[in-house]
Coordinates of C-alpha atoms and ligand atoms in Angstrom, one line a residue:
M8 CA -6.5 25.2 -18.5
K9 CA -8.0 21.7 -17.8
R10 CA -7.7 20.6 -14.5
I11 CA -5.9 17.1 -13.0
F12 CA -7.0 15.9 -9.8
T13 CA -5.7 12.1 -7.9
G14 CA -5.3 11.2 -4.6
L15 CA -3.8 9.2 -2.5
Q16 CA -4.0 7.5 1.1
P17 CA -1.3 7.8 3.8
S18 CA -1.9 4.0 5.1
G19 CA 1.3 2.9 5.2
A20 CA 5.2 3.7 2.7
L21 CA 4.5 4.3 -1.4
H22 CA 4.8 1.7 -3.8
I23 CA 6.4 1.4 -6.7
G24 CA 2.7 0.7 -7.8
N25 CA 1.3 3.9 -6.3
Y26 CA 4.9 5.6 -8.5
V27 CA 3.7 4.4 -12.1
G28 CA 0.6 3.9 -12.0
A29 CA -0.6 7.5 -10.3
L30 CA 2.3 9.8 -9.6
K31 CA 4.3 9.5 -12.9
P32 CA 0.7 10.0 -15.1
F33 CA -0.1 12.7 -12.9
I34 CA 3.7 14.4 -12.9
D35 CA 3.7 13.5 -16.4
L36 CA 0.6 15.5 -17.4
S37 CA 0.9 18.2 -14.8
A38 CA 2.9 20.6 -16.9
E39 CA 0.0 21.6 -19.7
Y40 CA -3.0 20.6 -16.4
D41 CA -3.8 22.8 -13.6
S42 CA -2.5 20.1 -11.1
M43 CA -4.5 19.2 -7.4
L44 CA -2.7 16.3 -5.6
M45 CA -4.0 15.0 -2.1
V46 CA -3.3 13.5 0.6
A47 CA -6.1 11.1 1.1
D48 CA -6.4 11.0 5.2
Y49 CA -10.0 10.9 5.9
H50 CA -9.8 8.0 3.6
A51 CA -6.9 6.1 5.2
I52 CA -9.2 6.3 8.9
T53 CA -11.5 3.8 7.5
T54 CA -8.2 1.1 8.0
L55 CA -6.1 2.9 9.5
K56 CA -6.0 4.2 13.7
N57 CA -2.8 4.3 15.1
P58 CA -2.9 8.1 15.4
T59 CA 1.4 8.1 15.3
E60 CA 1.5 5.6 12.6
L61 CA -0.6 8.3 10.8
R62 CA 1.0 11.0 11.3
Q63 CA 3.8 10.6 10.2
N64 CA 2.6 8.8 7.2
I65 CA 0.8 11.8 5.9
I66 CA 4.2 13.7 6.5
D67 CA 5.7 11.4 4.3
I68 CA 3.7 10.7 1.3
A69 CA 3.8 14.9 0.9
R70 CA 7.4 14.7 1.4
D71 CA 7.5 11.7 -1.5
Y72 CA 4.9 13.6 -3.9
V73 CA 7.4 16.2 -3.8
A74 CA 10.6 14.2 -4.1
A75 CA 8.1 11.5 -6.8
G76 CA 9.3 15.5 -8.8
I77 CA 6.2 17.7 -8.1
D78 CA 6.7 21.1 -7.4
P79 CA 4.1 22.8 -4.7
Q80 CA 4.9 25.5 -5.7
K81 CA 3.1 25.0 -9.3
A82 CA 0.6 22.0 -8.5
V83 CA -1.4 22.5 -4.8
I84 CA -0.5 19.8 -2.8
F85 CA -2.8 19.2 0.7
R86 CA -4.4 17.1 3.0
Q87 CA -8.1 16.3 2.5
S88 CA -8.8 16.5 6.5
D89 CA -8.2 20.3 5.7
V90 CA -10.7 21.5 4.0
P91 CA -13.8 20.3 5.2
E92 CA -16.2 21.0 2.3
H93 CA -14.7 17.3 2.0
T94 CA -16.7 16.0 3.8
E95 CA -19.9 18.1 3.6
L96 CA -19.8 16.9 0.0
G97 CA -19.6 13.4 0.5
W98 CA -22.3 13.7 3.1
V99 CA -24.6 14.7 0.0
F100 CA -23.3 12.4 -3.2
Q101 CA -24.5 9.4 0.0
C102 CA -27.9 11.3 0.6
L103 CA -28.2 11.1 -3.3
V104 CA -27.3 7.3 -3.9
T105 CA -28.5 3.7 -2.9
V106 CA -27.0 1.1 -0.8
P107 CA -27.8 -1.4 -3.6
F108 CA -25.4 0.7 -5.9
L109 CA -22.6 1.3 -3.1
Q110 CA -22.7 -2.5 -2.3
Q111 CA -21.2 -3.1 -5.9
A112 CA -18.1 -1.8 -5.4
H113 CA -15.3 -3.8 -5.7
A114 CA -13.0 -2.4 -3.6
Y115 CA -15.0 -2.2 -0.8
K116 CA -16.6 -6.2 -1.5
D117 CA -12.1 -6.8 -2.1
K118 CA -12.1 -5.3 1.6
V119 CA -14.2 -6.8 3.4
A120 CA -13.3 -10.1 1.8
K121 CA -9.8 -10.2 3.2
G122 CA -10.9 -9.8 6.8
L123 CA -11.4 -5.1 7.6
E124 CA -13.9 -4.2 9.1
P125 CA -17.0 -3.3 7.5
N126 CA -17.3 0.1 9.2
A127 CA -19.8 2.7 7.9
G128 CA -17.1 5.0 6.3
L129 CA -15.2 1.7 4.3
F130 CA -18.4 1.4 2.7
A131 CA -19.0 5.3 2.2
Y132 CA -15.6 5.8 0.5
P133 CA -17.0 6.0 -2.8
M134 CA -18.9 9.4 -1.6
L135 CA -15.7 10.6 0.2
M136 CA -13.9 9.9 -3.4
A137 CA -16.5 11.4 -5.6
A138 CA -16.7 14.6 -3.6
D139 CA -12.8 15.3 -3.7
I140 CA -13.0 14.9 -7.0
L141 CA -16.0 16.9 -7.8
L142 CA -15.5 20.0 -5.6
Y143 CA -12.6 21.2 -8.2
D144 CA -14.5 20.7 -11.2
T145 CA -11.9 18.1 -12.0
D146 CA -11.5 17.0 -15.9
I147 CA -8.5 13.8 -15.8
V148 CA -8.0 12.0 -12.7
P149 CA -5.2 9.8 -13.4
V150 CA -5.6 6.8 -11.5
G151 CA -4.1 3.0 -11.6
A152 CA -7.0 0.6 -12.5
D153 CA -8.6 -0.7 -9.3
Q154 CA -9.4 3.3 -8.8
R155 CA -11.6 2.4 -12.6
Q156 CA -14.9 1.4 -10.8
H157 CA -14.9 4.7 -8.3
V158 CA -14.1 7.3 -11.2
E159 CA -17.7 6.0 -12.4
Y160 CA -18.8 6.6 -9.6
A161 CA -17.7 9.8 -9.1
R162 CA -19.4 10.0 -12.9
E163 CA -22.4 9.0 -11.5
A164 CA -22.8 11.0 -8.3
A165 CA -22.3 14.0 -10.5
A166 CA -25.2 13.1 -12.7
K167 CA -27.8 11.8 -9.8
F168 CA -26.7 15.8 -8.4
N169 CA -27.1 18.3 -11.5
N170 CA -30.5 15.7 -12.4
A171 CA -32.0 16.5 -8.8
Y172 CA -31.2 20.6 -8.9
G173 CA -29.5 21.6 -12.1
E174 CA -26.2 21.1 -13.8
T175 CA -23.5 21.9 -11.2
F176 CA -20.9 19.2 -11.3
K177 CA -18.5 18.6 -14.3
E178 CA -17.9 14.5 -15.3
P179 CA -14.6 13.4 -15.0
Q180 CA -12.8 11.1 -17.0
E181 CA -10.0 8.7 -15.5
R182 CA -6.7 8.3 -17.1
I183 CA -4.9 4.5 -17.2
I184 CA -1.8 4.2 -18.0
E185 CA -2.8 0.9 -20.1
A186 CA 1.1 -0.6 -19.3
T187 CA 1.7 0.2 -15.3
A188 CA -2.2 -0.1 -15.0
T189 CA -1.7 -2.7 -12.5
V190 CA 1.5 -3.0 -11.2
P191 CA 2.2 -6.6 -9.7
G192 CA 4.0 -7.4 -6.6
T193 CA 6.0 -9.5 -5.5
D194 CA 3.7 -12.8 -4.7
G195 CA 2.4 -11.6 -8.8
K196 CA -0.7 -10.7 -7.3
K197 CA -1.5 -6.7 -8.1
M198 CA 1.1 -5.1 -5.3
S199 CA -0.4 -3.5 -2.2
K200 CA -0.1 -2.6 1.0
S201 CA -2.7 -4.6 2.2
Y202 CA -1.2 -7.5 0.5
G203 CA 2.2 -7.7 2.1
N204 CA 3.9 -8.1 -1.5
T205 CA 4.4 -4.7 -2.0
I206 CA 8.6 -2.9 -2.6
P207 CA 8.5 0.1 -1.6
L208 CA 9.2 3.3 -3.6
F209 CA 11.9 4.8 -1.1
G210 CA 13.0 2.1 0.2
T211 CA 16.6 1.0 1.9
R212 CA 19.0 -0.6 -0.9
E213 CA 18.5 -3.7 1.4
E214 CA 14.4 -3.6 1.9
I215 CA 13.8 -3.3 -2.2
A216 CA 17.1 -6.0 -2.0
E217 CA 14.9 -8.2 0.2
A218 CA 11.3 -7.4 -1.3
V219 CA 13.2 -8.2 -5.3
M220 CA 14.4 -12.2 -3.4
S221 CA 11.3 -12.8 -1.9
I222 CA 10.1 -12.2 -5.7
V223 CA 8.3 -15.8 -6.4
T224 CA 9.4 -17.4 -9.4
D225 CA 8.2 -20.3 -11.1
S226 CA 10.7 -22.6 -12.5
S227 CA 8.0 -24.3 -15.9
G228 CA 9.3 -20.8 -17.4
E229 CA 11.8 -19.5 -19.7
R230 CA 11.4 -16.8 -17.8
P231 CA 10.7 -16.0 -14.5
E232 CA 7.7 -14.0 -15.7
N233 CA 6.8 -11.9 -12.0
V234 CA 10.7 -10.9 -12.7
Y235 CA 9.7 -9.7 -15.8
A236 CA 6.8 -7.8 -15.1
I237 CA 8.0 -5.7 -12.1
H238 CA 11.3 -5.1 -14.5
R239 CA 9.5 -4.0 -17.1
V240 CA 8.5 -1.0 -14.9
V241 CA 11.4 0.7 -14.2
R242 CA 13.6 -0.4 -17.3
N243 CA 12.1 -0.9 -21.5
E244 CA 11.2 -3.5 -22.7
G245 CA 14.1 -3.5 -25.2
E246 CA 16.5 -3.7 -23.1
L247 CA 15.1 -6.6 -21.6
Q248 CA 14.6 -8.8 -23.9
S249 CA 18.0 -9.0 -24.6
L250 CA 19.1 -8.9 -20.8
Y251 CA 16.1 -12.2 -19.9
E252 CA 18.1 -13.7 -23.0
S253 CA 21.7 -13.8 -22.1
Y254 CA 20.5 -14.6 -18.5
K255 CA 17.5 -17.4 -19.5
G256 CA 17.1 -19.4 -16.1
K257 CA 19.8 -17.4 -14.0
Y258 CA 16.7 -16.8 -12.0
K259 CA 19.4 -15.1 -9.5
S260 CA 21.4 -12.6 -11.7
L261 CA 18.2 -11.1 -13.2
K262 CA 17.0 -10.7 -9.5
E263 CA 20.2 -9.1 -9.1
A264 CA 19.6 -7.0 -12.0
L265 CA 16.1 -6.0 -10.9
I266 CA 17.4 -4.2 -7.2
E267 CA 20.1 -2.7 -10.0
D268 CA 17.7 -0.8 -12.0
I269 CA 15.3 -0.3 -9.3
D270 CA 18.3 1.1 -7.4
A271 CA 19.0 3.1 -10.3
F272 CA 15.0 4.4 -10.8
V273 CA 14.7 5.5 -7.4
S274 CA 18.0 7.4 -6.3
P275 CA 17.5 10.8 -7.6
M276 CA 14.1 10.9 -5.7
R277 CA 15.6 9.5 -2.8
E278 CA 18.6 12.8 -2.7
K279 CA 15.6 15.0 -3.1
R280 CA 13.6 13.2 -0.5
D281 CA 16.3 13.6 2.0
S282 CA 16.5 17.8 1.4
I283 CA 13.0 18.3 2.9
S284 CA 12.5 18.4 5.8
D285 CA 9.2 17.7 8.1
D286 CA 9.3 22.0 8.2
N287 CA 8.9 22.6 4.8
V288 CA 6.2 19.3 4.1
R289 CA 4.1 21.4 7.0
A290 CA 4.7 24.9 5.7
F291 CA 3.7 24.0 1.5
L292 CA 0.5 21.7 3.0
K293 CA -0.4 25.0 5.2
D294 CA -0.3 26.7 1.9
G295 CA -2.1 24.3 -0.3
A296 CA -4.8 23.7 2.0
E297 CA -5.5 27.2 1.7
R298 CA -5.6 27.1 -1.9
A299 CA -8.0 24.2 -2.0
R300 CA -9.8 25.2 0.4
E301 CA -10.9 29.0 -1.5
R302 CA -11.8 27.0 -4.1
A303 CA -13.8 23.8 -2.1
S304 CA -15.9 26.7 -0.2
A305 CA -17.3 28.4 -3.9
K306 CA -18.1 25.6 -4.8
M307 CA -19.6 24.1 -1.5
R308 CA -21.4 27.9 -1.3
D309 CA -22.9 27.2 -4.7
V310 CA -24.5 23.6 -4.2
R311 CA -25.6 24.8 -0.7
A312 CA -27.4 27.4 -2.6
K313 CA -29.1 25.5 -4.8
M314 CA -30.1 22.5 -2.7
G315 CA -32.2 24.8 -0.2
L316 CA -29.8 25.1 2.1
T317 CA -29.3 28.3 2.2
I318 CA -32.5 30.6 4.2
Ligands
TYM24 P1 -4.3 4.3 -3.4 O1 -4.3 5.0 -1.8 O2 -5.2 2.9 -2.9 O3 -3.6 3.8 -4.4 C1 -2.8 5.2 -4.7 C2 -3.1 5.2 -6.7 O4 -2.2 3.8 -6.7 C3 -2.9 3.4 -7.8 N1 -2.4 1.7 -7.3 C4 -2.1 1.3 -8.5 N2 -1.5 1.2 -9.4 C5 -1.0 0.7 -10.0 N3 -0.5 -0.7 -10.1 C6 -1.0 -1.2 -8.5 N4 -0.6 -2.1 -7.7 C7 -1.0 -0.1 -7.8 N5 -1.9 0.0 -6.3 C8 -2.0 1.3 -6.5 C9 -4.7 3.5 -7.7 O5 -5.0 3.1 -8.0 C10 -4.1 5.1 -7.3 O6 -4.4 5.4 -8.3 N6 -9.1 6.1 -2.9 C11 -7.9 6.1 -3.7 C12 -7.1 7.3 -3.3 C13 -8.3 8.8 -3.2 C14 -8.1 9.0 -4.9 C15 -9.3 10.6 -4.6 C16 -8.2 9.0 -6.1 C17 -9.3 9.4 -2.5 N7 -9.4 10.4 -3.2 C18 -9.3 10.8 -5.7 C19 -8.5 9.8 -6.8 C20 -9.2 10.8 -6.5 C21 -7.1 5.1 -3.3 O7 -7.3 4.0 -2.4 O8 -5.3 5.5 -3.6

């Protein structure tokens, strides 16, 4: 069975872009693939320094995975920091790639341009992500468009290692669904936790309403494009054509319709989410960590032996 792998950072509440860009494609494939879904907590500490918040976010995001429809009995759901082989292999890859190569990473450049501290972890981030993917001989990585280059970097890390030490890692492929590759936020730019333009996946109705009402509309066109661009993620385009035709120019009504549609889209997941306790989350993460670690440690034994790190 081929394997899919993806991860999300517990750096804040999940938003609709995370769901339709990564989680939904992962869920759609998970029936036919051996599936692994990671909480990328070591990635999150490149930016999040508050321990209380991090702890809560880890529990919340793992709960969200299950609420969104991932079965922890089937998929391996685990936390990156529970499997030390990730940081170990990340180090190995850092020793194989050059500084100029990492300097070309768009995500790093964007984050620094936004004023984030360019700590060394943020810089080396793509090699930790390469380790996440390559440790498990992943075939497919479902992600949004902003992660395309990171998966290319993982292929590059695999090729570099294989050239230096012999065939060890499989080169993975990203899976990006065109229609939801970059979901726009309330300001029309990419929806992103760090831009403050998100619609939270598990927000209350009031939070969703507040976010939708803040969508920037441009009165010059026939159709409020920023509203429509988010709407098409939660409702089919055929229905939207007639809705937007009949409410032409009535931006407030269209936003109200969007609130209804997001609410209808999220409410079954919200109910499921309420039924998952913190202890349930701890239990399936523990089980996931054991299953992931078994695979990761076997792979690292091979890596160490090939590199001359066994005597
Ligand atoms: P992160 O936490 O920033 O985002 C998680 C996933 O959500 C997707 N995404 C979007 N998709 C569509 N439209 C948007 N507006 C949008 N915003 C975010 C992202 O593309 C991503 O798929 N580096 C990763 C986490 C990671 C990872 C991995 C992913 C760590 N190790 C291994 C895959 C495999 C990240 O920062 O995602």
